[in-house]
Short mmCIF file of C-alpha atoms in Angstrom, two decimals:
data_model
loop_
_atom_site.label_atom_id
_atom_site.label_comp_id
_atom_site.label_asym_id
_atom_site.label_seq_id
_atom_site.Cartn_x
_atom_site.Cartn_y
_atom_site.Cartn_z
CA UNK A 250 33.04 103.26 129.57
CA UNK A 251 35.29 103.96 126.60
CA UNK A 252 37.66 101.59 125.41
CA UNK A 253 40.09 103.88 125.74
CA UNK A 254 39.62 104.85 129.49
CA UNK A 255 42.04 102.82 131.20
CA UNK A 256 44.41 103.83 128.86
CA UNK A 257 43.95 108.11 129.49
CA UNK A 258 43.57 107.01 133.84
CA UNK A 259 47.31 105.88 133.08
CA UNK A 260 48.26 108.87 131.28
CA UNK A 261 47.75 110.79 133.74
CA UNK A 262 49.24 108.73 136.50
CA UNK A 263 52.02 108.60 134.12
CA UNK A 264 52.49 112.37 133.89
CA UNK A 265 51.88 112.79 137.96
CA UNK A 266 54.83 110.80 138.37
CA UNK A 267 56.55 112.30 136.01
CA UNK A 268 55.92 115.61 137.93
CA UNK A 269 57.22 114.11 141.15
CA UNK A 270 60.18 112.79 139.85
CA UNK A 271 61.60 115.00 137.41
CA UNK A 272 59.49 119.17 138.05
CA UNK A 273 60.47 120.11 135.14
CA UNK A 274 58.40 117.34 133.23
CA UNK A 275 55.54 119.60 132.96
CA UNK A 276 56.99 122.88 132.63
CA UNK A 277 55.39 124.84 130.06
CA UNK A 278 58.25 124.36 127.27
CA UNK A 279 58.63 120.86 127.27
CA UNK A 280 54.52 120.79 127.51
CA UNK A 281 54.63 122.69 124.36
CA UNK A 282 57.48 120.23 123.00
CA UNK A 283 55.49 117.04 123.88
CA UNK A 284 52.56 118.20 122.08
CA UNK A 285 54.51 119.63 118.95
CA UNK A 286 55.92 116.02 118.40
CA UNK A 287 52.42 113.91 119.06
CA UNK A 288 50.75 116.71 116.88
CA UNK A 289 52.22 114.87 113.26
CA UNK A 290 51.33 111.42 114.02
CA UNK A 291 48.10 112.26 115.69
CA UNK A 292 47.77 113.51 111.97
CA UNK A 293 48.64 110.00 110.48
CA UNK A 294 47.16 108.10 113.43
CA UNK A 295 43.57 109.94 112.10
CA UNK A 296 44.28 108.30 108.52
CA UNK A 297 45.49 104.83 110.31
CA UNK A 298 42.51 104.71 111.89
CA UNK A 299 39.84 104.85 109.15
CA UNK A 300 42.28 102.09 107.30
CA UNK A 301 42.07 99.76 109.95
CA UNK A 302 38.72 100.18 111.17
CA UNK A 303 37.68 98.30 108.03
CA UNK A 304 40.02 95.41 109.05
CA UNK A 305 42.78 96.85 106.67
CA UNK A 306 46.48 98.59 107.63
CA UNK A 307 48.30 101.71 105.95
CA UNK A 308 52.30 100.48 106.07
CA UNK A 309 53.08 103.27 103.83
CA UNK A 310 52.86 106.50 105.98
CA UNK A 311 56.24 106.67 107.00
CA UNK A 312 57.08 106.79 103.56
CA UNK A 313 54.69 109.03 101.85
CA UNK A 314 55.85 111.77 105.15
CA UNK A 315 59.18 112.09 103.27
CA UNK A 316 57.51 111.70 99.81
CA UNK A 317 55.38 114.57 100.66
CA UNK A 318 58.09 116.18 102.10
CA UNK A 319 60.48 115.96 99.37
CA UNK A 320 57.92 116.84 96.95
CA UNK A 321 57.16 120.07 98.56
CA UNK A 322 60.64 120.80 98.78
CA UNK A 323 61.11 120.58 95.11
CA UNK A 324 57.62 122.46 94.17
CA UNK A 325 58.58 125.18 96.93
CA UNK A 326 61.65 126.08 95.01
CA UNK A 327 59.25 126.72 91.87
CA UNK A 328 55.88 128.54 93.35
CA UNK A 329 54.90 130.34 96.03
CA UNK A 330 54.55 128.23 99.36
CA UNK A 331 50.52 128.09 99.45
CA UNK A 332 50.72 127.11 95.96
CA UNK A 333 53.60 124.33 96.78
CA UNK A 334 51.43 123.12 100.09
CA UNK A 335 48.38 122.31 98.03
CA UNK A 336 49.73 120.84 94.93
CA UNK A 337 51.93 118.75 96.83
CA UNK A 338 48.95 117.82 98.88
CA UNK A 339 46.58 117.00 95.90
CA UNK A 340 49.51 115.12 94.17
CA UNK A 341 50.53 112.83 97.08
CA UNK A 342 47.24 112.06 98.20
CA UNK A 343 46.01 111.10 94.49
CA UNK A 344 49.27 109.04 93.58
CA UNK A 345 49.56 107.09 97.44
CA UNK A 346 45.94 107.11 98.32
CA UNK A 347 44.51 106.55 94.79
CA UNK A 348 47.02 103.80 94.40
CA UNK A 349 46.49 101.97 97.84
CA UNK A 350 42.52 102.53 97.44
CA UNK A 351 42.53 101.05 93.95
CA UNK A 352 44.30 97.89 94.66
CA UNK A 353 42.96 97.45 97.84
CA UNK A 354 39.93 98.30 97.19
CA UNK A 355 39.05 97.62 93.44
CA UNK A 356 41.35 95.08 93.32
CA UNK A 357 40.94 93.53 96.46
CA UNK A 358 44.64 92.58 96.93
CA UNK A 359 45.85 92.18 100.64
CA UNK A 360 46.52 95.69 102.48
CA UNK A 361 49.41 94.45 104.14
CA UNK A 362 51.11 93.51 100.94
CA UNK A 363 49.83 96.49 99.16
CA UNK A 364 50.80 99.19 101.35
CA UNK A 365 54.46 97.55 102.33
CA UNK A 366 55.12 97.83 98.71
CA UNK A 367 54.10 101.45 98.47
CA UNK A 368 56.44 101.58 101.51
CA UNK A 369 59.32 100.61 99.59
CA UNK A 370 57.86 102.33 96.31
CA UNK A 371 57.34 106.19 97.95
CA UNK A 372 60.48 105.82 100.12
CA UNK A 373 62.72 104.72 96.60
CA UNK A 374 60.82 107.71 95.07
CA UNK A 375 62.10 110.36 97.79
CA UNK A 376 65.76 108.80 97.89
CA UNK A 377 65.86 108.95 93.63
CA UNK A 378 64.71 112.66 94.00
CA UNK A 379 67.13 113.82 96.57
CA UNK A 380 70.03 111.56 95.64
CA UNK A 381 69.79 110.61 99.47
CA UNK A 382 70.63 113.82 100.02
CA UNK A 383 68.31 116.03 102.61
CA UNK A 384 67.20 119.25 101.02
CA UNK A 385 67.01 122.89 102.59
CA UNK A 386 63.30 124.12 102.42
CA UNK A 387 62.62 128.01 102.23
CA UNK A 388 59.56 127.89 104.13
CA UNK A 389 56.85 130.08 103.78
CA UNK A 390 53.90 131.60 106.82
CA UNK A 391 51.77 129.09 105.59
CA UNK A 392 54.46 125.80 106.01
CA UNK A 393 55.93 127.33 109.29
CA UNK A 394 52.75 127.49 110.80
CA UNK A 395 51.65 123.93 109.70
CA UNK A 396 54.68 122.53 111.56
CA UNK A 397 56.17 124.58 114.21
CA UNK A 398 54.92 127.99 114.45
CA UNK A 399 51.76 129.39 116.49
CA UNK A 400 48.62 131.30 115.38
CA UNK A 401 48.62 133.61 118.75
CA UNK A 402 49.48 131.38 122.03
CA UNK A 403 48.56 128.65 120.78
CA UNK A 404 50.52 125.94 118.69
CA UNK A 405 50.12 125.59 115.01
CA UNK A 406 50.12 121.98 114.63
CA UNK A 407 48.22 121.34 117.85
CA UNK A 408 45.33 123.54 115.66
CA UNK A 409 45.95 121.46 112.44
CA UNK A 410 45.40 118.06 114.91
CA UNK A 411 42.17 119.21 116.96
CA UNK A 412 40.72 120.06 113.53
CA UNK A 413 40.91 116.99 111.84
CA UNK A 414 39.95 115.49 115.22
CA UNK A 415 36.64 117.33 115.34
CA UNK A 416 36.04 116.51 111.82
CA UNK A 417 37.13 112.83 111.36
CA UNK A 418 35.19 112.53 114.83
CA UNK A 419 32.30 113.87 113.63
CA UNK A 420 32.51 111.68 109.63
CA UNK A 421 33.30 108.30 111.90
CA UNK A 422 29.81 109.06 114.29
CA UNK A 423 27.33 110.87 112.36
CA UNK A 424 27.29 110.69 108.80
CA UNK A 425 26.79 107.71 106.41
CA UNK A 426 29.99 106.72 105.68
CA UNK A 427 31.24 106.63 108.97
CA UNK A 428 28.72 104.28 109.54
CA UNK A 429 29.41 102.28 106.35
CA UNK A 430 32.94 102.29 107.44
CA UNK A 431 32.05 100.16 110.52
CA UNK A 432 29.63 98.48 108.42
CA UNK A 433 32.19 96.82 106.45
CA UNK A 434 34.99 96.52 109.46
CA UNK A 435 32.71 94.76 111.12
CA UNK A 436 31.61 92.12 108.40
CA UNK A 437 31.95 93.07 105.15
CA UNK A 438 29.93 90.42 103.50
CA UNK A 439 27.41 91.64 105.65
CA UNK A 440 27.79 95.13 104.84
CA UNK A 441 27.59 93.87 100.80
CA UNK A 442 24.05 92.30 101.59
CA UNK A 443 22.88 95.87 102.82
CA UNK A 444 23.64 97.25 99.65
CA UNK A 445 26.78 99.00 100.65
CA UNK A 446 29.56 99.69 98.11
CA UNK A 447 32.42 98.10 100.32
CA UNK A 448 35.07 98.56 97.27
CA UNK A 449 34.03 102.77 97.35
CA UNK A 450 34.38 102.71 101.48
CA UNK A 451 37.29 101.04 101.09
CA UNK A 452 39.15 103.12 98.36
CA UNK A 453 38.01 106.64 99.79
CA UNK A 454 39.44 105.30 103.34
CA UNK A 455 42.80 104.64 101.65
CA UNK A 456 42.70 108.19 100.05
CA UNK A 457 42.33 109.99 103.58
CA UNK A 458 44.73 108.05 104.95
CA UNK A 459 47.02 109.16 102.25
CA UNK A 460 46.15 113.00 102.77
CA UNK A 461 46.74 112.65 106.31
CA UNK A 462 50.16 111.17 105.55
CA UNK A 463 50.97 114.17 102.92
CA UNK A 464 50.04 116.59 105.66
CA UNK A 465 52.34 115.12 107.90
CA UNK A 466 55.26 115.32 105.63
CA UNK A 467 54.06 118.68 104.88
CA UNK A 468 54.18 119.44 108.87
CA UNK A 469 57.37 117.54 109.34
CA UNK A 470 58.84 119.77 106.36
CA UNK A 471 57.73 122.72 108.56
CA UNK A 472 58.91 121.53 111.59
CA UNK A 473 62.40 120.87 110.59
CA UNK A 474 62.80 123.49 107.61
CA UNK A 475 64.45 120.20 105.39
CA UNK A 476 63.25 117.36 103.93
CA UNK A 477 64.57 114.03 103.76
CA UNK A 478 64.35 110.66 102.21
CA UNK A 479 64.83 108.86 105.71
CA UNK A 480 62.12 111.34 107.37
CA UNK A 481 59.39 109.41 108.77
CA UNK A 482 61.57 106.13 108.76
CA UNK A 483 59.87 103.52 111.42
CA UNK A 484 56.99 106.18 112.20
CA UNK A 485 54.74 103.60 111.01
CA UNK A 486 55.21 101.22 113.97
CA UNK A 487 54.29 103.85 116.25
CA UNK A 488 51.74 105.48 114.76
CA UNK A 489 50.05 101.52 114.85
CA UNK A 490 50.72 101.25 117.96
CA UNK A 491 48.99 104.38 119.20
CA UNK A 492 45.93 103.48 116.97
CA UNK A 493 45.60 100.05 118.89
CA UNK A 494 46.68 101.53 122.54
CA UNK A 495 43.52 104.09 121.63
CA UNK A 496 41.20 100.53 121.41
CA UNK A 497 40.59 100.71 117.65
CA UNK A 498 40.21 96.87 116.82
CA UNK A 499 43.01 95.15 114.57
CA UNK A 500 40.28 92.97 113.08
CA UNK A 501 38.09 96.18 112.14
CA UNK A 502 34.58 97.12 113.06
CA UNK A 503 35.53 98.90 116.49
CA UNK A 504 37.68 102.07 117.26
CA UNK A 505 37.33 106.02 117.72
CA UNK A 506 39.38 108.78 116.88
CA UNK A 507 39.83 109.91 120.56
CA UNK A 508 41.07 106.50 121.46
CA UNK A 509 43.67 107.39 118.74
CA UNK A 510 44.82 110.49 119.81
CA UNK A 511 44.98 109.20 123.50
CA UNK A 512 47.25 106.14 122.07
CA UNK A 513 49.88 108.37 120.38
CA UNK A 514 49.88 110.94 123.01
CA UNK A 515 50.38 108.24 125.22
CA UNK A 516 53.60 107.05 123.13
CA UNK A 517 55.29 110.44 122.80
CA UNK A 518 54.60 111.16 126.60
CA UNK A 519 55.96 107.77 127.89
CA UNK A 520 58.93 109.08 124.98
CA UNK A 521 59.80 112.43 126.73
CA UNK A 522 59.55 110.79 129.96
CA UNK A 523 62.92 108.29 129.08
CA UNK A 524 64.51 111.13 127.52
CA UNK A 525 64.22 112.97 130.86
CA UNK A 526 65.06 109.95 133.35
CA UNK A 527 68.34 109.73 130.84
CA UNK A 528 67.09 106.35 129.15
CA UNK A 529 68.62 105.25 125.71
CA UNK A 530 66.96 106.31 122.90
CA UNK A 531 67.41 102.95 121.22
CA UNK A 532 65.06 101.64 124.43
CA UNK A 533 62.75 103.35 122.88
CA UNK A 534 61.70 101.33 119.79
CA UNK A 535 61.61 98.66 122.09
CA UNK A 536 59.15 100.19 124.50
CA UNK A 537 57.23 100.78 121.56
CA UNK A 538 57.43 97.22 120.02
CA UNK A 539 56.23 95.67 123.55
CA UNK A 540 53.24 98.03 123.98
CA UNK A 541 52.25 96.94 120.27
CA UNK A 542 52.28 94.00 120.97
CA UNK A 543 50.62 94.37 124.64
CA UNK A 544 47.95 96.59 122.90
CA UNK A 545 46.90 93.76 120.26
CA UNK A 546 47.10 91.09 122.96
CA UNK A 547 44.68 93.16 125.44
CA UNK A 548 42.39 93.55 122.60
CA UNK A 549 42.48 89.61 121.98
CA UNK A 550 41.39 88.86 125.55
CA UNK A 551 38.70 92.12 125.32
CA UNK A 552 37.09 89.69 122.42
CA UNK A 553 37.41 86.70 124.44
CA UNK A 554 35.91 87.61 127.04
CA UNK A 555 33.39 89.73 125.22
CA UNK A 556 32.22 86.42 123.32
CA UNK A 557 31.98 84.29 126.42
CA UNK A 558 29.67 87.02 127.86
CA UNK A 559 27.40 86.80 125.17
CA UNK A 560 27.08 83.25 125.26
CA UNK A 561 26.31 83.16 128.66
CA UNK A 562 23.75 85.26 128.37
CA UNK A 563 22.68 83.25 125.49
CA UNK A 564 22.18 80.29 127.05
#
């Protein structure tokens, strides 16, 4: 079985209490609303995922969301919006991602460190270019649809998320570098020895996960028609979480996109449901801080007990 099994069985217990409790849990609208707010950090979570399946961490997403989004807010006012979407999109993920990937992975300086200072960098960034103030966005077809609007019935970012599911899915499990990507999560000297080029994995991982963080300012931007230097402010902690409630390992070497998307679907569903029971918001962030926490203990006694299976059967 999956990893992240147990964790979709209580999803859905989760929602069928929900459903008792409170009907109007899964009514169609606040379906739709549920899956409009996991649909951005599913985004991130995808990124997330590739950094820390090589035993590294992406601190900086919450950031580079209002970077991005601040950035396109700026360019929008200049171009047309398609033109605004993708040079925001190429500059964002060159400047965060090329920067994280080169001193991570060229320089081999310590993620943490390295992408908590782009934290602080990309966030100063957004707050010198708006003056702290948030911006109005004029957004075009293309931006609306990214964040909140619908191509027929069914939800534009829902599309943009199952996408980049199928396709990080599909990188992770059947081509090369998904393979290298484990390679070097799971022992990177190792990996070296095979004749991998651990400081290439390592800097092109860093560069998705910074395009999946521009796209979910871009989304955000979308969503909200505004951008704003605190947008995305904590979003980091969550999208973690849900990376590590989907089973992806903290040390590296073990972890699927599903399991991701599970996790942060998870979050924002056990979210909506305190919102509804009339729970304060600020319980929230805590909720989320002890199933961090619970998530990277669980995956401590998974190894544990893992090991002393395989010496048993050793001896």
């Amino acid at each position: 079985m999956p990893p992240w099994s147990g964790l979709l069985a209580l999803l859905v217990v989760l929602m069928a209490v929900m459903a008792v409790l409170e009907p109007g849990f899964v009514s169609q609208s606040n379906i739709n609303n549920i899956i409009r707010a996991a649909a951005m950090p599913c985004v991130l979570g995808i990124g997330m995922t590739f950094a820390i399946l090589t035993a590294g961490l992406d601190l900086s997403v919450g950031s580079v969301v209002a970077y991005s989004g601040v950035l396109l807010a700026v360019t929008a006012k200049i171009m047309p919006s398609y033109t605004a979407v993708a040079a925001t999109f190429v500059i964002v993920t060159l400047t965060v991602g090329g920067l994280n990937g080169v001193l991570v992975g060229k320089w081999n300086l310590n993620p943490f460190v390295v992408t908590l200072g782009a934290l602080g960098i990309f966030r100063g960034i957004a707050y010198v270019i708006t003056n702290g103030a948030t911006q109005v966005v004029e957004t075009g077809k293309l931006i609306k649809v990214l964040g909140d609007g619908n191509v027929g019935p069914v939800p534009g970012p829902l599309i943009v998320a199952v996408v980049l599911w199928i396709v990080a899915g599909y990188v992770l499990r059947y081509t090369y570098f998904g393979r290298d990507v484990y390679a070097v999560g799971g022992n990177e000297y190792a990996a070296q020895l095979a004749g991998i080029n651990t400081r290439k994995v390592k800097i092109v991982v860093y560069i998705i996960s910074g395009a999946c963080a521009a796209l979910g300012g871009i989304m955000q931007v979308g969503r909200l028609e505004s951008a704003a230097p605190t947008a995305g402010a904590g979003l980091e902690l969550a999208v973690v979480a849900g990376v590590l409630l989907g089973g992806t390992r903290l040390s590296g070497g073990v972890g699927t996109i599903t399991g991701t998307i599970i996790g942060i679907f998870f979050l924002k569903v056990v979210s909506n449901a305190l919102t509804i029971l009339g729970v304060n918001s600020y319980w929230q962030d805590i909720v989320t801080g002890v199933l961090l926490v619970a998530a990277v203990l669980f995956d401590r006694i998974r190894l544990e007990i893992s090991n002393r299976t395989a010496q048993r059967k050793e001896s």
